[in-house]
Coordinates of C-alpha atoms in Angstrom, one line a residue:
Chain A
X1 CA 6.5 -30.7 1.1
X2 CA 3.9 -30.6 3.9
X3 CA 5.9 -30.0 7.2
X4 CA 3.8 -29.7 11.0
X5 CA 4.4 -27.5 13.4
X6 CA 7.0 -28.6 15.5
X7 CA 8.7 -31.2 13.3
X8 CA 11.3 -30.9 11.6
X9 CA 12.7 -31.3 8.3
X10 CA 16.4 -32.5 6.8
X11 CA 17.4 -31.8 3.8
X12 CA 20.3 -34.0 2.1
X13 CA 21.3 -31.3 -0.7
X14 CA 24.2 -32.8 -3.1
X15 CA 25.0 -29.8 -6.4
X16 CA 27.2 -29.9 -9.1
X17 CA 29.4 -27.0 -8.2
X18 CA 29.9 -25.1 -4.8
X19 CA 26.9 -22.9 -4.1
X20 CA 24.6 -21.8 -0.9
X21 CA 21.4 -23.3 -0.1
X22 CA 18.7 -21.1 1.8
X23 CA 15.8 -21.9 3.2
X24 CA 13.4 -19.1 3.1
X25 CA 11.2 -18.1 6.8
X26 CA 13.5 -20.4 9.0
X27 CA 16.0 -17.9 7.7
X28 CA 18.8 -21.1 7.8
X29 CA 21.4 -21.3 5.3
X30 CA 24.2 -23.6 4.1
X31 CA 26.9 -23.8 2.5
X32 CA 27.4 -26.6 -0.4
X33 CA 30.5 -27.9 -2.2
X34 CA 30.6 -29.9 -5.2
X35 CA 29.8 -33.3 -5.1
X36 CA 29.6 -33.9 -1.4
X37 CA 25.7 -34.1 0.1
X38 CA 25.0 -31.2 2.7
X39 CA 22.1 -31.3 5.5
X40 CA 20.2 -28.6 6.5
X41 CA 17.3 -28.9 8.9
X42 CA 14.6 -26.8 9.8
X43 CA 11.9 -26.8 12.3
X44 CA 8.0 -25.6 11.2
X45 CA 7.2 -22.6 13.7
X46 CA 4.1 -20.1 11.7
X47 CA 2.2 -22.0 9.2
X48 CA 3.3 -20.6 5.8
X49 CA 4.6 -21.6 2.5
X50 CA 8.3 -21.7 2.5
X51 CA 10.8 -21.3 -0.3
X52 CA 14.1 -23.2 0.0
X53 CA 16.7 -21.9 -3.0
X54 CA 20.2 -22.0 -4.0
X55 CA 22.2 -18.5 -4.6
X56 CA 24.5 -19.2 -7.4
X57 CA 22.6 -19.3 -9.6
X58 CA 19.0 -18.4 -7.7
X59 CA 16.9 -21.2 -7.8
X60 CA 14.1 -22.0 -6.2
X61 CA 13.9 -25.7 -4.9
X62 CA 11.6 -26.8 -3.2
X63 CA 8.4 -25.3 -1.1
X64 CA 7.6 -26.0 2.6
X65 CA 4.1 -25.9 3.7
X66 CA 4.3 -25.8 7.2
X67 CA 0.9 -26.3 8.5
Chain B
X1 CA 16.5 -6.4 15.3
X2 CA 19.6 -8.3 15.4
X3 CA 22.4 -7.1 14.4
X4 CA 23.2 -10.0 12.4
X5 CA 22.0 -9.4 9.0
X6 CA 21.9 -11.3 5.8
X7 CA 22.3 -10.1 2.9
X8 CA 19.3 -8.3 0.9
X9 CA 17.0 -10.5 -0.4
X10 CA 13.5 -9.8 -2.0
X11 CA 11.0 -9.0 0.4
X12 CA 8.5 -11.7 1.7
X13 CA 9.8 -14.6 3.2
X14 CA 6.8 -16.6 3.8
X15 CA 4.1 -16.8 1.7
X16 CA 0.0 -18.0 2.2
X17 CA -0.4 -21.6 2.5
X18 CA -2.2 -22.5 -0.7
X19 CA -6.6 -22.1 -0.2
X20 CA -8.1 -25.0 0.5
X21 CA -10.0 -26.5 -2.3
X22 CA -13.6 -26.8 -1.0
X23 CA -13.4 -22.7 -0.7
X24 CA -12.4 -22.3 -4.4
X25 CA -15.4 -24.5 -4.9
X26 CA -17.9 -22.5 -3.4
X27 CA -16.2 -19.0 -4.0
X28 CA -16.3 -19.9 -7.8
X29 CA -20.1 -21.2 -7.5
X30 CA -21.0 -17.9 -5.5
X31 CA -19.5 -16.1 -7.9
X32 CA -21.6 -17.6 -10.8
X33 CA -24.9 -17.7 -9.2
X34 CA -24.8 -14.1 -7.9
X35 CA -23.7 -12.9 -11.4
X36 CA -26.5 -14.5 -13.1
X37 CA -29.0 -13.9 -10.1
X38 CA -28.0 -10.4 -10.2
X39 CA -28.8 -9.9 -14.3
X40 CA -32.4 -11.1 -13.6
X41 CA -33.4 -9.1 -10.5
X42 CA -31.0 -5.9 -10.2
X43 CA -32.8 -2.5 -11.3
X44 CA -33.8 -1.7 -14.8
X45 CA -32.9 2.1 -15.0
X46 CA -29.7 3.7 -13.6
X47 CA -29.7 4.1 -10.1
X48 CA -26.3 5.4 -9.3
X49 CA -26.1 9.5 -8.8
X50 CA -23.6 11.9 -7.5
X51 CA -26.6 13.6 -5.1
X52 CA -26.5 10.7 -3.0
X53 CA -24.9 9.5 0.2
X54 CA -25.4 10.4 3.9
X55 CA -23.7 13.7 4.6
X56 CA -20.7 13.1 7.1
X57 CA -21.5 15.3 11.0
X58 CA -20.0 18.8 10.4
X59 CA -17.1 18.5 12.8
X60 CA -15.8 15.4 10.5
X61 CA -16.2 16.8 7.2
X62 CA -14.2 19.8 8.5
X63 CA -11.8 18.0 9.5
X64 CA -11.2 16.2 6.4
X65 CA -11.1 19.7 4.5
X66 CA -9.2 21.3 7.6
X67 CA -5.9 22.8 5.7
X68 CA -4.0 21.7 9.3
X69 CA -5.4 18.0 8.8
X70 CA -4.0 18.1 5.9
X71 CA -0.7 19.6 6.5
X72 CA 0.1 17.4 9.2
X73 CA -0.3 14.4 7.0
X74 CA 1.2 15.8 4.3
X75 CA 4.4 16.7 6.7
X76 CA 4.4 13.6 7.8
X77 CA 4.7 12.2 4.7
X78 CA 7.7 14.4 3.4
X79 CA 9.5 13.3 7.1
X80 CA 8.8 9.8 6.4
X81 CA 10.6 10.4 2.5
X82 CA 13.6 11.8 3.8
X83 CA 13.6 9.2 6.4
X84 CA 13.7 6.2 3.9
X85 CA 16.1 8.5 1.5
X86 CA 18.9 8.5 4.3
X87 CA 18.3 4.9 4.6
X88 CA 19.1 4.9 1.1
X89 CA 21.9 6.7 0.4
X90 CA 23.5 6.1 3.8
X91 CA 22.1 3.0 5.1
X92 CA 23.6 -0.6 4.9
X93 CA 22.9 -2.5 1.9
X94 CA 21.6 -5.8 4.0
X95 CA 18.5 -7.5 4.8
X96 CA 17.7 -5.2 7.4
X97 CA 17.6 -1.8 5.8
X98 CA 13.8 -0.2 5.6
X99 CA 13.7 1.0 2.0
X100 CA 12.7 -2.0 0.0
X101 CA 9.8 -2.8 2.2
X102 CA 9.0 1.2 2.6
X103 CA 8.9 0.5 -1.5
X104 CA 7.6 -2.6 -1.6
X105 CA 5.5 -2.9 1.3
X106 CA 4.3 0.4 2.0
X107 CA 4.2 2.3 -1.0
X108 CA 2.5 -0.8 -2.7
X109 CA 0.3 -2.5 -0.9
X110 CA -0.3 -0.1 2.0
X111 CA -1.3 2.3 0.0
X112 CA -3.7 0.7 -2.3
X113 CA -5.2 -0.7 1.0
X114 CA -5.5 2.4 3.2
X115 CA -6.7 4.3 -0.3
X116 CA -10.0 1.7 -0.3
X117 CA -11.0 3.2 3.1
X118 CA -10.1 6.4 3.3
X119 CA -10.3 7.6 -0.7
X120 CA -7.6 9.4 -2.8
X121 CA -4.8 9.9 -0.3
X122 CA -2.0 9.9 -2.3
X123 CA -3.1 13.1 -3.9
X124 CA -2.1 15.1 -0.3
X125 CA 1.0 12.8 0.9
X126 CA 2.5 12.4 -2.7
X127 CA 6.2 14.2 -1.9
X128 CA 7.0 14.7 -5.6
X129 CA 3.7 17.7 -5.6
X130 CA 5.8 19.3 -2.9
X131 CA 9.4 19.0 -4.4
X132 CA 7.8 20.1 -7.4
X133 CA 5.9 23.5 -5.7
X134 CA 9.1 23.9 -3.9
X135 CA 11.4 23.6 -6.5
X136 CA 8.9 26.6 -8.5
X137 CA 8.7 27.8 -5.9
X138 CA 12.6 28.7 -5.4
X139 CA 12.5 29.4 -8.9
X140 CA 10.3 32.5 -8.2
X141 CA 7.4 30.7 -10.7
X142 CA 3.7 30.9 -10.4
X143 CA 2.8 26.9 -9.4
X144 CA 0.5 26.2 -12.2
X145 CA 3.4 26.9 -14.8
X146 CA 3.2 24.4 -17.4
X147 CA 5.0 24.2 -20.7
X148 CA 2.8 22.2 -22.5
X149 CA -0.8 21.0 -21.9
X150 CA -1.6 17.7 -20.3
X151 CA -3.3 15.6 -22.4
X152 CA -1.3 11.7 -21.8
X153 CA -4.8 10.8 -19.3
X154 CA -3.3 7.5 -17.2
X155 CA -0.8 6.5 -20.1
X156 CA 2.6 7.9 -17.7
X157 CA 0.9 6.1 -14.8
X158 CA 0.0 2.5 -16.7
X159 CA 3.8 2.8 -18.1
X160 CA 4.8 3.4 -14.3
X161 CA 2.9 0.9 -12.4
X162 CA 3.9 -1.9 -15.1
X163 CA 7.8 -0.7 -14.5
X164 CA 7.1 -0.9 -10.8
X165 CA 5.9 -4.3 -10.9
X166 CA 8.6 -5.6 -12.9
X167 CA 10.7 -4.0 -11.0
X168 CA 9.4 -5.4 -7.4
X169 CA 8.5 -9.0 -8.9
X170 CA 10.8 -9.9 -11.8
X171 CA 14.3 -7.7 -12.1
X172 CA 17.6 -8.9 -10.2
X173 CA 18.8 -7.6 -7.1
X174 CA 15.6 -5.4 -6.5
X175 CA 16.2 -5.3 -3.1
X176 CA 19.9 -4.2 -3.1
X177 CA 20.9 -0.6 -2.3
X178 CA 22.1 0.3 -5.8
X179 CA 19.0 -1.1 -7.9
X180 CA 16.9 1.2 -5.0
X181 CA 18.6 4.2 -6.1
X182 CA 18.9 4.0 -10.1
X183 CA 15.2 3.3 -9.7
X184 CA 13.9 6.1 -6.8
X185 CA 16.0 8.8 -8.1
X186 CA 15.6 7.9 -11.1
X187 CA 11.7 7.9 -10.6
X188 CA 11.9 11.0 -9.2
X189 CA 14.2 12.8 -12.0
X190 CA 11.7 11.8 -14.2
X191 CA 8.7 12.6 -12.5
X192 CA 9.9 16.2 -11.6
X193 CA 11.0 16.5 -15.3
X194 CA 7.7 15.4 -16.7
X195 CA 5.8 17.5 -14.0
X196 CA 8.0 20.5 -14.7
X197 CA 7.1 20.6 -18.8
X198 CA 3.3 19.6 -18.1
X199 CA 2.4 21.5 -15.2
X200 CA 0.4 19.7 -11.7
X201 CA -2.2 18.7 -13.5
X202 CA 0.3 15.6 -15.3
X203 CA 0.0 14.3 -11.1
X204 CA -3.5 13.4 -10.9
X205 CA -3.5 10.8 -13.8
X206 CA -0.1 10.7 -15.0
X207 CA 1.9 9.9 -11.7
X208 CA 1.5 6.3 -11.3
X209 CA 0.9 6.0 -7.2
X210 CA -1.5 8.9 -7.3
X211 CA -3.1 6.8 -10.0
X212 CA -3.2 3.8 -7.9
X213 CA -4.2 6.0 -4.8
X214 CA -6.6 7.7 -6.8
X215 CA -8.1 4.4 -8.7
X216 CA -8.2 2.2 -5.6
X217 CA -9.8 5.3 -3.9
X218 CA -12.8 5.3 -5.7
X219 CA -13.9 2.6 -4.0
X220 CA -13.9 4.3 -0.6
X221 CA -17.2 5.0 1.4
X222 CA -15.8 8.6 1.6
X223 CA -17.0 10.5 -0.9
X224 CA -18.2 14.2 -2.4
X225 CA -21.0 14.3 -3.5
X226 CA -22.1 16.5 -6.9
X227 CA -22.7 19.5 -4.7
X228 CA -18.8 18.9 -3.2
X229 CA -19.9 18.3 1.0
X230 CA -18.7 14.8 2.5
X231 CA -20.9 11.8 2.8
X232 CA -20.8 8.3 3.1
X233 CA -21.7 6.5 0.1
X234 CA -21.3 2.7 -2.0
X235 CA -18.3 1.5 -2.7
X236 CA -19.8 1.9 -6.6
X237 CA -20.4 5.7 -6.3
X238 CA -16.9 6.5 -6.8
X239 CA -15.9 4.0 -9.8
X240 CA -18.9 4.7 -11.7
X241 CA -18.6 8.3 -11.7
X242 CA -15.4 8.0 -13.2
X243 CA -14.2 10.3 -16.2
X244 CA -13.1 8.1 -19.2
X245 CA -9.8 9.2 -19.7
X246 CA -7.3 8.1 -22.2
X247 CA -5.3 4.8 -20.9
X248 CA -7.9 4.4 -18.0
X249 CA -8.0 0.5 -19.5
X250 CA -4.3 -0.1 -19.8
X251 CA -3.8 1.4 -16.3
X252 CA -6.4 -0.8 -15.0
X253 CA -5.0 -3.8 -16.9
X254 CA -1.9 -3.7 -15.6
X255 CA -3.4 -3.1 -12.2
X256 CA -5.1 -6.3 -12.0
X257 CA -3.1 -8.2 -14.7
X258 CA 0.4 -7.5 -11.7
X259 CA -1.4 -9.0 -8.8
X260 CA -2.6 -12.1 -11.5
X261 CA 1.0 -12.3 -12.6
X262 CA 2.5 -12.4 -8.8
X263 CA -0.3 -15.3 -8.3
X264 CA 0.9 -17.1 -11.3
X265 CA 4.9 -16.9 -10.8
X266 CA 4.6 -19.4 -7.8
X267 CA 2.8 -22.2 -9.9
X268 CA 5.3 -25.0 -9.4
X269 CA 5.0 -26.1 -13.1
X270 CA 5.8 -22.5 -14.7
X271 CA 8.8 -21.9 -12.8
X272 CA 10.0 -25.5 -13.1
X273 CA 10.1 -24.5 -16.5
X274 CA 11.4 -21.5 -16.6
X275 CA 14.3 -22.4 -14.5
X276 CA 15.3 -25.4 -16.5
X277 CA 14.5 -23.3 -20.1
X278 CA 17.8 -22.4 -22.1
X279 CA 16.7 -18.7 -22.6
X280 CA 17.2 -16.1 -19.4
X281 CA 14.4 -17.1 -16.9
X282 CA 13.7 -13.4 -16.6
X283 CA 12.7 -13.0 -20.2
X284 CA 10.4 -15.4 -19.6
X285 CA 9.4 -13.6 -16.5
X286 CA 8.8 -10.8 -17.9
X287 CA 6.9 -11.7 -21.1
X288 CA 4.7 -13.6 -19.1
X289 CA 4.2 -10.0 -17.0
X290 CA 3.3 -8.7 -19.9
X291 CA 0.9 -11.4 -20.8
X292 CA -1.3 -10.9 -17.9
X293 CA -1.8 -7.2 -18.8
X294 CA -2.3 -7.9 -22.2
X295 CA -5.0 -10.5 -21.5
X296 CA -7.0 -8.4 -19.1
X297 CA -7.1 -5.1 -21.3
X298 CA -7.5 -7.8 -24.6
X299 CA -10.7 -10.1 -22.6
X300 CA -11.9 -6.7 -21.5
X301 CA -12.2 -5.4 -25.4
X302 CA -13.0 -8.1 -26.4
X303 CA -16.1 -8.9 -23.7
X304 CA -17.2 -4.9 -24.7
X305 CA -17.1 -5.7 -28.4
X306 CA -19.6 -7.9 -28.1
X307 CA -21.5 -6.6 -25.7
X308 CA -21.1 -4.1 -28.2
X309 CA -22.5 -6.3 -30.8
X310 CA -25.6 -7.8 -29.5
X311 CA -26.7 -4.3 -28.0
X312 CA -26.1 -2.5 -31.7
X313 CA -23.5 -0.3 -30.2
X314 CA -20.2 1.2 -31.3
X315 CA -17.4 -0.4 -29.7
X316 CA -15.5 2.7 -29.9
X317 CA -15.1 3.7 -25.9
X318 CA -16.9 0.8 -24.5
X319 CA -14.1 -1.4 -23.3
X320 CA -13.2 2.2 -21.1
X321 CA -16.3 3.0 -20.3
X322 CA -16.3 -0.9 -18.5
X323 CA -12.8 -0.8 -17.3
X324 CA -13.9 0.8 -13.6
X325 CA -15.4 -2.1 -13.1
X326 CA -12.8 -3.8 -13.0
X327 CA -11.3 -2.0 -10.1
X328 CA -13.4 -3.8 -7.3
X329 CA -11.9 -7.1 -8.7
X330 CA -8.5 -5.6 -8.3
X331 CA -8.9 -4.5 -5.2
X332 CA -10.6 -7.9 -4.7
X333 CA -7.1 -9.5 -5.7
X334 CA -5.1 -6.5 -4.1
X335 CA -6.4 -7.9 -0.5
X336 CA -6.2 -11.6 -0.9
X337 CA -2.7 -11.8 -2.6
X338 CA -1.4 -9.4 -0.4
X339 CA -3.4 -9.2 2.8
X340 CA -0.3 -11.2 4.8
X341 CA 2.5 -9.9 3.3
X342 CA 0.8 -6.3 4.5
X343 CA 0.4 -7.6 8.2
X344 CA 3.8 -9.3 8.2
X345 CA 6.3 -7.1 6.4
X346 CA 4.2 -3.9 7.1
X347 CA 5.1 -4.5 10.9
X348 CA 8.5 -5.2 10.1
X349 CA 8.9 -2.1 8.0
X350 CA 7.4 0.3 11.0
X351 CA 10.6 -2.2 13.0
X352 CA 13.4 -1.6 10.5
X353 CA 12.8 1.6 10.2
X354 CA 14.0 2.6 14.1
X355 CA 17.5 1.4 12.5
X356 CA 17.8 3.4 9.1
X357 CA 21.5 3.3 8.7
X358 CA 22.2 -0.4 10.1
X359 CA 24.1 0.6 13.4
X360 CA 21.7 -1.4 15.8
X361 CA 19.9 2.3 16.9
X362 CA 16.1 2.3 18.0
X363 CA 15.5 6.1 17.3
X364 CA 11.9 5.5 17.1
X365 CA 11.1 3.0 19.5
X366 CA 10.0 0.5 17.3
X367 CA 12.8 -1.8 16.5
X368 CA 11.3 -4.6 18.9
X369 CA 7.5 -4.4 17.4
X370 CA 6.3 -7.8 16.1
X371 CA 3.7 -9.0 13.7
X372 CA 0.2 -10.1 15.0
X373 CA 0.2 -14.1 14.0
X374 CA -3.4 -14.4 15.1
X375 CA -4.1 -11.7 11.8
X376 CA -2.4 -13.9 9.6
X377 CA -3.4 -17.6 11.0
X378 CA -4.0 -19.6 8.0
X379 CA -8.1 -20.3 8.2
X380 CA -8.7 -16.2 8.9
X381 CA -6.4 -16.0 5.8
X382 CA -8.1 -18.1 3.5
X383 CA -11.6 -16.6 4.8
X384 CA -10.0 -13.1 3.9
X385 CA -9.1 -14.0 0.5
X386 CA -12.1 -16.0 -0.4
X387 CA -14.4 -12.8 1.0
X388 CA -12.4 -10.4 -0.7
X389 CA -12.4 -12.0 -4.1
X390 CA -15.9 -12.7 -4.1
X391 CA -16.9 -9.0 -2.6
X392 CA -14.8 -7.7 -5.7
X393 CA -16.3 -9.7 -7.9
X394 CA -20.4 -9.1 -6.7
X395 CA -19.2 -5.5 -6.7
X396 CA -18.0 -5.4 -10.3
X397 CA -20.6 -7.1 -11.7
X398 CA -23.2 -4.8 -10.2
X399 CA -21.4 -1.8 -11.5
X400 CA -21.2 -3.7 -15.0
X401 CA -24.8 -3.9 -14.9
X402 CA -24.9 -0.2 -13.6
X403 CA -22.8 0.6 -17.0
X404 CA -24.6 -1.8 -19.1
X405 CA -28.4 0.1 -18.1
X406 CA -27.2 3.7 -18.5
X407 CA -25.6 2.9 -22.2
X408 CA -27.8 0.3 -23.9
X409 CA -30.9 0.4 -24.4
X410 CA -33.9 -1.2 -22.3
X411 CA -34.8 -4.5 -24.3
X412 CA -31.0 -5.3 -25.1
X413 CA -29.3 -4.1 -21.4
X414 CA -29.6 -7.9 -20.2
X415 CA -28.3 -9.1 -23.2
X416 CA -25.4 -7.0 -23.4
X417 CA -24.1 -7.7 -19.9
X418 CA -24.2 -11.2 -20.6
X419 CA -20.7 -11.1 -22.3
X420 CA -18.9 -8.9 -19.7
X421 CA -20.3 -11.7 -16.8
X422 CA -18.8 -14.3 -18.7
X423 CA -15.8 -12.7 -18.4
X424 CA -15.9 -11.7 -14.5
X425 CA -16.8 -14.9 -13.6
X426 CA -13.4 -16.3 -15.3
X427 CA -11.7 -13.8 -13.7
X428 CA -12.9 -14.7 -9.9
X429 CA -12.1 -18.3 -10.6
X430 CA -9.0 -17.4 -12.4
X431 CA -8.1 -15.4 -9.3
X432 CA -9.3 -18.2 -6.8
X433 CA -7.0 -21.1 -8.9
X434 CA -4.3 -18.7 -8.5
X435 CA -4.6 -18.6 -4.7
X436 CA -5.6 -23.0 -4.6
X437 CA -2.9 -24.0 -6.7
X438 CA 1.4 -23.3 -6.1

């Protein structure tokens, strides 16, 4: 996902089973329960690629390219 | 530093936008043109000799032998161990403590960099060399006791580096207090242990950073010369007077085949897969680990054996006696994989490192220092990579061609470079797809 900087980005994140969603660099992190969508937003800063992942299990999903 | 902290969690948390693809386009046509530019017009006979180089001013080569130059460093060294050891043992196991990226960071990257330009360092800061006279030294035993001789050549050290890169890029919690310590004590036990039955000399080749130091070193301008005094030389000086030793190709492979394998873990279709496969994603982690080290040291033997081939040789020895060059393509792929992560969590190291044990002190005066954004803005980073990968590369082929001279003869020395170009040149574009595509 290509992101300027400047803008900013919502996630709508709905998982199976409760679990924490991080996004990598904007160091912002959420908290998710089963079945109900959760937002996160983040806002580009320093052009980078940026992981976003769950904890529970760790896995990665998505990558923001802030340019 | 704040004092909020999350929890532990890899090290890196931004990575290089991907290049852009016009620059893989015209690294990867440099890299072919030079190669096959470079086979027609380089010199016929040998050219590299350990006489040369431009003797370093008196004052500076004194220096670099001075025994109080070298104590400082090598104090400074030891402080800096015990330093990061209380941060282990008594730090706080959170995102803040300094020991993963002193590990990671430091110890890695900043090592193999700061070895390229100033040669073999690792050899007078390595701390295990001075537990290891001190512990003899208590002992009441001459320093050179060994038990048995050292024969194992870079084996201990390819074995070490390929542990340490699983362990930094594939194993769980490898930034966690307690996977720190089963691994650094553990790493020292060992090392003590092995240094203790084969004497110092199991350091130079065995010890896997004074490998990497040692290796990456090679290509510094700093140099002796056959007579022993200081000069400035090539960057190829150093790798083509190497010693064949044994494992100088595995340690080498594993070398270069890590950075590949850190490049090829963040390809959005492998670790789509291995995510959604039914087996352990880190099995398939670290079999692909192994993959890349295998195909370097394999496309290595294989390019030698036929070089081998058309220039009427014995294969036996020739895949070593071409392994150092590929230490300028390492290096090459040390500096554009890592060249970011080095301004970016190196700062932040020298910062987390005021606050060792996670109480919100600033012993050194650091804890406020911040990276420099203009060193890691996105065009001077893809310019970095693309130079670095393509330096690497023009410098291993010249020192193939070096090799290729000295061991075959006149009429077939064009010929039998031919296959090891082949084989560069998919490495540099390998390495420059890596780098494109995430």
């Amino acid at each position: 996902v290509n992101l300027g900087v400047g803008e900013s980005l919502t996630l709508v994140v709905t998982s199976d089973h409760d679990d924490e969603i991080h996004a990598h660099g904007f160091e912002v992190e959420g908290r998710l329960q089963a079945g109900k969508p959760s937002r996160i937003t983040v806002t580009g800063s320093q052009p980078g690629l940026y992981e976003v992942e769950t904890h529970k299990p760790p896995l990665r999903l998505l990558m923001i390219a802030v340019r | 530093m704040t004092p909020f902290a999350l929890p532990a969690h890899g090290v890196g948390s931004r990575q290089d936008l991907p290049l852009p693809f016009e620059l893989l386009v015209i690294g990867a046509a440099l890299a072919l043109v030079v190669s096959f530019v470079a086979l027609g017009v380089l010199w016929k006979q040998p050219l590299l000799r350990r006489e040369q180089g431009r003797l370093l001013p008196a004052p500076v080569a004194l220096a670099l032998d001075s025994p109080v130059v070298r104590g400082f460093f090598a104090v400074l060294s030891l402080a800096l161990t015990a330093w990061t050891l209380m941060a282990l043992v008594f730090g706080r196991d959170n995102a803040n403590n300094p020991v993963p990226y002193v590990v990671y960071v430091w110890l890695w990257v900043g090592l193999g960099v700061l070895s390229i330009i100033f040669g073999p360092i690792w050899r007078v800061l390595n701390p295990l060399r001075w537990i290891h006279r001190g512990v003899l030294a208590a002992a009441r035993v001459a320093p050179d006791l060994s038990l048995v001789p050292y024969r194992l050549g870079y084996w201990p050290a390819a074995a070490g580096l390929l542990a340490f890169t699983w362990l930094e890029l594939i194993a769980p919690d490898n930034a966690t207090l307690p996977v720190l310590q089963l691994a650094i004590f553990g790493f020292l036990l060992v090392s003590l242990v092995l240094a203790l039955v084969f004497g110092r000399a199991y350091f130079a080749t065995g010890d896997p950073f004074e490998a990497w130091s040692s290796l990456y070193g090679t290509l510094s301008p700093l140099g002796r010369r056959a007579d022993g005094r200081w000069v400035l030389r090539t960057p190829l000086h150093g790798p083509n007077e190497l010693a064949p030793q044994p494992g100088l190709l595995a340690v080498t492979s594993v070398m270069l085949g890590g950075t590949a394998y850190d490049g090829f873990s963040s390809e959005t279709w492998w670790y789509t897969f291995v995510q959604s496969s039914p087996l352990p994603g880190r099995l398939w982690e670290t079999a692909a680990l192994l993959a890349m080290c295998l195909i370097v040291a394999l496309s290595l033997y294989a390019a030698a054996a036929t070089s081998a081939l058309l220039a009427g040789l014995p294969v036996r020895g020739l895949a070593s006696a071409f392994a150092p060059s590929l230490l300028p393509i390492a290096a090459g792929y040390l500096l554009a994989h890592y060249w970011s992560l080095w301004v970016f969590e190196g700062t932040n190291t020298l910062a987390r490192l005021s606050d060792p044990l996670g109480t919100g002190a600033n012993w050194l005066g650091t804890a406020g220092i911040e990276p420099s954004y203009a060193l890691i803005e996105p065009t001077l980073v893809a310019t970095i990579q693309v130079v670095s990968i393509i330096t690497g590369h023009v410098l291993g082929v010249v020192l193939a061609h070096e090799r290729a001279v000295s061991l075959f003869e006149r009429r077939v020395a064009v010929l039998g470079q031919v296959p090891l170009l082949v084989l560069m040149v998919c490495y540099t574009v390998g390495g420059l797809t890596l780098l494109f595509s995430h």
